[in-house]
Amino acid sequence: MSSRRSRSRQSAGSSRISDDQINDLVSKLQQLLPELRNRSSDKVSSARVLQETCNYIRNLHREVDDLSERLSVLLETTETSSAQAAIIRSLLM
Amino acid sequence: MDNQKLSTNPTSLKTRFALRFIRSLTRIKMANTPVSSMGTLRKRSQTIKLAADCSMASAVGSKRSWSRSALLKIRSRARLHAFAKEKVVTKKKKKCNRRDVGEVVIQQEVMGANELRQIVPGGESMEFLNLLKETAHYIKCLNTQVEVMQNIVDLYSPST
């Protein structure tokens, strides 16, 4: 999938982006969003999906910020080795 | 083959991220002097967040546009940080959207992809369809990142 194809060859109709492809990808995105997952696709517009996607990603960023803060505090008060071993064990088993 | 919620795949994204992130956390813990004030606490939390984002982008590797872009940004920022005195501003102007692809641009603007482009790493120079695919992958990775970080917080937290 080259994203560097020469754009000088683009003329009307040969941009190869069809509505079907867009709708397909948009519905895949919709499945990832907890807000919109359960609604059927004919009721949710693509613009809405994109908007919700932005909101969702921002929420995730905020969660990461929040978790980082908590880790920052927790890191202070724990022994590295035992906690680390416990984490690795629980994540890998 | 029981797939409860634990993955036994040693090379899964979750595992690759977790290992890198834990290594970073260990480094951060050992490098810092005890945190004494709100300022250092906040600074450390920023360091942790950066470590998390970097660990995830690195776990994904160069397979994805967004991860390549994120790694590039992190590394160039690290370089800037190292040469803090000199103002080295590297303006990498990649091929932005050429406005002669009229059809594509109209679709993008109608669909409001502009906001998304600013949120997804490297989104500014992606073609629209690619942007949608990258976004989906980015969301999955963010979910994994949050999940693992939450697990770690739970494990580090004193059990009551």
Coordinates of C-alpha atoms in Angstrom, one line a residue:
Chain A
M1 CA 0.0 0.0 0.0
S2 CA 2.0 2.9 -1.2
S3 CA 1.1 6.2 0.0
R4 CA 3.5 7.9 -2.3
R5 CA 1.8 7.2 -5.6
S6 CA 2.2 10.0 -8.0
R7 CA -0.7 12.3 -7.5
S8 CA -0.3 13.9 -10.9
R9 CA -2.1 10.9 -12.3
Q10 CA -5.2 11.6 -10.3
S11 CA -8.1 12.6 -12.4
A12 CA -11.8 12.7 -11.7
G13 CA -13.0 9.3 -10.8
S14 CA -9.7 7.5 -10.5
S15 CA -9.0 8.4 -6.9
R16 CA -10.1 4.8 -6.0
I17 CA -11.8 5.8 -2.8
S18 CA -15.3 4.3 -3.0
D19 CA -18.1 4.9 -0.6
D20 CA -18.2 1.3 0.2
Q21 CA -14.6 1.3 1.4
I22 CA -15.3 4.3 3.5
N23 CA -18.5 2.9 5.0
D24 CA -16.7 -0.4 5.7
L25 CA -13.9 1.3 7.6
V26 CA -16.2 3.6 9.4
S27 CA -18.4 0.7 10.6
K28 CA -15.2 -1.0 11.8
L29 CA -14.4 2.1 13.8
Q30 CA -17.9 2.2 15.2
Q31 CA -17.5 -1.3 16.6
L32 CA -14.5 -0.1 18.6
L33 CA -16.4 2.7 20.3
P34 CA -18.3 1.7 23.4
E35 CA -20.8 4.5 22.9
L36 CA -21.9 3.5 19.5
R37 CA -21.1 -0.2 19.3
N38 CA -24.6 -1.4 19.9
R39 CA -26.4 0.8 17.5
S40 CA -27.0 -0.2 14.0
S41 CA -25.0 1.5 11.4
D42 CA -27.9 3.1 9.5
K43 CA -28.7 5.2 12.5
V44 CA -25.3 6.6 13.1
S45 CA -23.8 8.9 10.6
S46 CA -20.1 8.7 9.6
A47 CA -19.5 12.2 10.9
R48 CA -20.9 11.1 14.2
V49 CA -18.6 8.1 14.3
L50 CA -15.6 10.3 13.6
Q51 CA -16.6 12.7 16.3
E52 CA -17.1 9.9 18.8
T53 CA -13.8 8.5 17.8
C54 CA -12.0 11.7 18.6
N55 CA -13.8 11.9 21.9
Y56 CA -12.9 8.3 22.7
I57 CA -9.3 8.7 21.9
R58 CA -9.1 11.8 24.0
N59 CA -10.7 9.9 26.9
L60 CA -8.1 7.2 26.5
H61 CA -5.3 9.8 26.6
R62 CA -6.8 11.2 29.8
E63 CA -6.9 7.7 31.3
V64 CA -3.3 7.2 30.5
D65 CA -2.5 10.6 32.1
D66 CA -4.4 9.6 35.2
L67 CA -2.8 6.2 35.4
S68 CA 0.6 7.7 35.0
E69 CA -0.1 10.0 37.9
R70 CA -1.1 7.1 40.1
L71 CA 1.9 5.1 39.1
S72 CA 4.1 8.1 39.9
V73 CA 2.9 8.1 43.4
L74 CA 2.9 4.3 43.7
L75 CA 6.4 4.0 42.4
E76 CA 7.6 5.9 45.3
T77 CA 6.3 3.5 47.9
T78 CA 6.9 0.0 46.5
E79 CA 9.7 -2.4 46.3
T80 CA 10.7 -2.9 42.7
S81 CA 11.8 -6.4 42.6
S82 CA 8.9 -8.2 44.2
A83 CA 6.2 -6.2 42.5
Q84 CA 7.9 -6.5 39.2
A85 CA 8.1 -10.2 39.5
A86 CA 4.5 -10.4 40.4
I87 CA 3.4 -8.3 37.5
I88 CA 5.4 -10.2 35.0
R89 CA 4.1 -13.5 36.3
S90 CA 0.5 -12.3 36.2
L91 CA 0.8 -10.8 32.7
L92 CA 2.5 -13.7 31.1
M93 CA 0.8 -16.7 32.6
Chain B
M1 CA -7.4 -23.9 23.8
D2 CA -8.7 -21.8 26.5
N3 CA -8.6 -18.1 26.0
Q4 CA -9.9 -16.7 29.2
K5 CA -8.4 -13.4 29.7
L6 CA -4.8 -14.4 30.0
S7 CA -2.8 -14.5 26.9
T8 CA -0.2 -17.2 26.7
N9 CA 1.3 -15.8 23.6
P10 CA 4.7 -14.6 24.5
T11 CA 4.9 -12.2 21.6
S12 CA 1.5 -10.7 21.8
L13 CA 1.3 -6.9 21.7
K14 CA 0.1 -6.9 25.3
T15 CA 3.2 -8.8 26.5
R16 CA 5.6 -6.8 24.3
F17 CA 4.2 -3.6 25.7
A18 CA 4.1 -4.8 29.3
L19 CA 7.8 -5.9 29.3
R20 CA 9.0 -2.7 27.8
F21 CA 6.9 -0.5 30.1
I22 CA 8.0 -2.4 33.2
R23 CA 11.6 -2.1 32.2
S24 CA 11.1 1.7 31.8
L25 CA 9.3 1.9 35.2
T26 CA 12.3 0.2 36.8
R27 CA 14.7 2.6 35.2
I28 CA 12.6 5.5 36.3
K29 CA 12.4 4.3 39.8
M30 CA 16.1 3.7 40.1
A31 CA 17.1 7.0 38.4
N32 CA 15.1 9.3 40.5
T33 CA 15.8 10.7 43.9
P34 CA 12.8 10.5 46.2
V35 CA 10.0 12.6 45.1
S36 CA 9.5 15.4 47.5
S37 CA 7.2 18.0 46.0
M38 CA 4.2 18.3 43.7
G39 CA 6.4 19.6 41.0
T40 CA 8.6 16.5 40.9
L41 CA 5.6 14.3 41.2
R42 CA 4.1 15.8 38.2
K43 CA 7.3 15.7 36.2
R44 CA 7.7 12.0 37.0
S45 CA 4.2 11.3 35.9
Q46 CA 4.9 12.9 32.6
T47 CA 8.0 10.8 32.3
I48 CA 5.9 7.7 33.0
K49 CA 3.3 8.7 30.4
L50 CA 6.0 9.2 27.9
A51 CA 7.5 5.9 28.7
A52 CA 4.1 4.3 28.3
D53 CA 3.5 5.9 24.9
C54 CA 7.1 5.1 23.8
S55 CA 6.8 1.5 25.0
M56 CA 3.6 1.0 23.0
A57 CA 4.9 2.6 19.8
S58 CA 8.0 0.6 20.1
A59 CA 6.0 -2.6 20.7
V60 CA 4.1 -2.0 17.5
G61 CA 7.3 -1.1 15.7
S62 CA 7.6 0.2 12.2
K63 CA 4.6 -1.7 10.9
R64 CA 2.2 1.1 11.3
S65 CA 2.2 4.7 10.2
W66 CA 1.1 6.0 13.5
S67 CA 3.8 4.2 15.4
R68 CA 6.5 5.3 13.1
S69 CA 5.3 8.8 13.4
A70 CA 5.1 8.6 17.2
L71 CA 8.6 7.1 17.5
L72 CA 10.0 9.8 15.3
K73 CA 8.5 12.5 17.4
I74 CA 9.6 11.0 20.6
R75 CA 13.2 10.6 19.4
S76 CA 13.4 14.0 18.0
R77 CA 12.0 15.4 21.2
A78 CA 14.6 13.5 23.1
R79 CA 17.3 15.0 21.0
L80 CA 15.9 18.5 21.6
H81 CA 15.9 17.8 25.3
A82 CA 19.5 16.8 25.2
F83 CA 20.5 19.9 23.4
A84 CA 18.3 22.1 25.6
K85 CA 20.5 25.2 25.2
E86 CA 20.6 25.3 21.4
K87 CA 17.3 25.8 19.7
V88 CA 17.4 23.1 17.2
V89 CA 14.2 23.2 15.3
T90 CA 13.9 20.5 12.7
K91 CA 11.0 21.3 10.6
K92 CA 10.2 18.1 8.8
K93 CA 7.7 19.1 6.3
K94 CA 6.4 15.9 4.8
K95 CA 4.2 15.8 1.8
C96 CA 1.0 17.4 3.1
N97 CA -2.3 16.9 1.4
R98 CA -2.0 18.1 -2.1
R99 CA -5.0 20.1 -2.8
D100 CA -5.2 19.0 -6.4
V101 CA -6.8 15.7 -5.2
G102 CA -10.0 17.6 -5.0
E103 CA -12.4 14.7 -4.5
V104 CA -10.5 13.3 -1.6
V105 CA -10.2 16.6 0.2
I106 CA -13.9 17.3 -0.1
Q107 CA -14.8 14.0 1.4
Q108 CA -12.4 14.5 4.2
E109 CA -13.8 17.9 5.1
V110 CA -17.4 16.7 4.9
M111 CA -16.6 13.9 7.2
G112 CA -14.7 16.0 9.7
A113 CA -11.5 14.1 9.6
N114 CA -9.5 17.2 10.4
E115 CA -9.9 16.8 14.1
L116 CA -8.9 13.1 13.9
R117 CA -5.8 14.0 12.0
Q118 CA -4.6 16.0 14.9
I119 CA -5.2 13.3 17.4
V120 CA -3.7 10.3 15.7
P121 CA 0.1 10.4 15.4
G122 CA 1.1 11.2 11.9
G123 CA -2.4 11.8 10.9
E124 CA -1.8 15.0 9.1
S125 CA -0.1 13.4 6.1
M126 CA -2.2 10.3 5.8
E127 CA -4.6 9.5 3.1
F128 CA -8.1 9.4 4.2
L129 CA -8.7 5.6 4.1
N130 CA -5.3 5.0 5.6
L131 CA -6.2 7.4 8.4
L132 CA -9.3 5.3 9.2
K133 CA -7.3 2.1 9.3
E134 CA -4.6 3.6 11.4
T135 CA -7.1 5.1 13.8
A136 CA -8.7 1.7 14.4
H137 CA -5.3 0.1 15.2
Y138 CA -4.3 3.1 17.3
I139 CA -7.5 2.7 19.4
K140 CA -6.8 -1.0 19.9
C141 CA -3.3 -0.2 21.1
L142 CA -4.5 2.5 23.4
N143 CA -7.0 0.1 25.0
T144 CA -4.2 -2.4 25.6
Q145 CA -2.0 0.3 27.0
V146 CA -4.7 1.4 29.5
E147 CA -5.5 -2.2 30.4
V148 CA -1.9 -3.1 31.2
M149 CA -1.3 0.2 33.1
Q150 CA -4.4 -0.5 35.1
N151 CA -3.2 -4.0 35.9
I152 CA 0.1 -2.6 37.1
V153 CA -1.5 0.1 39.2
D154 CA -3.7 -2.6 40.8
L155 CA -0.7 -4.8 41.5
Y156 CA 1.4 -2.0 43.0
S157 CA -1.5 -0.7 45.1
P158 CA -1.4 -1.8 48.7
S159 CA -3.9 -4.6 49.1
T160 CA -6.6 -3.9 51.6

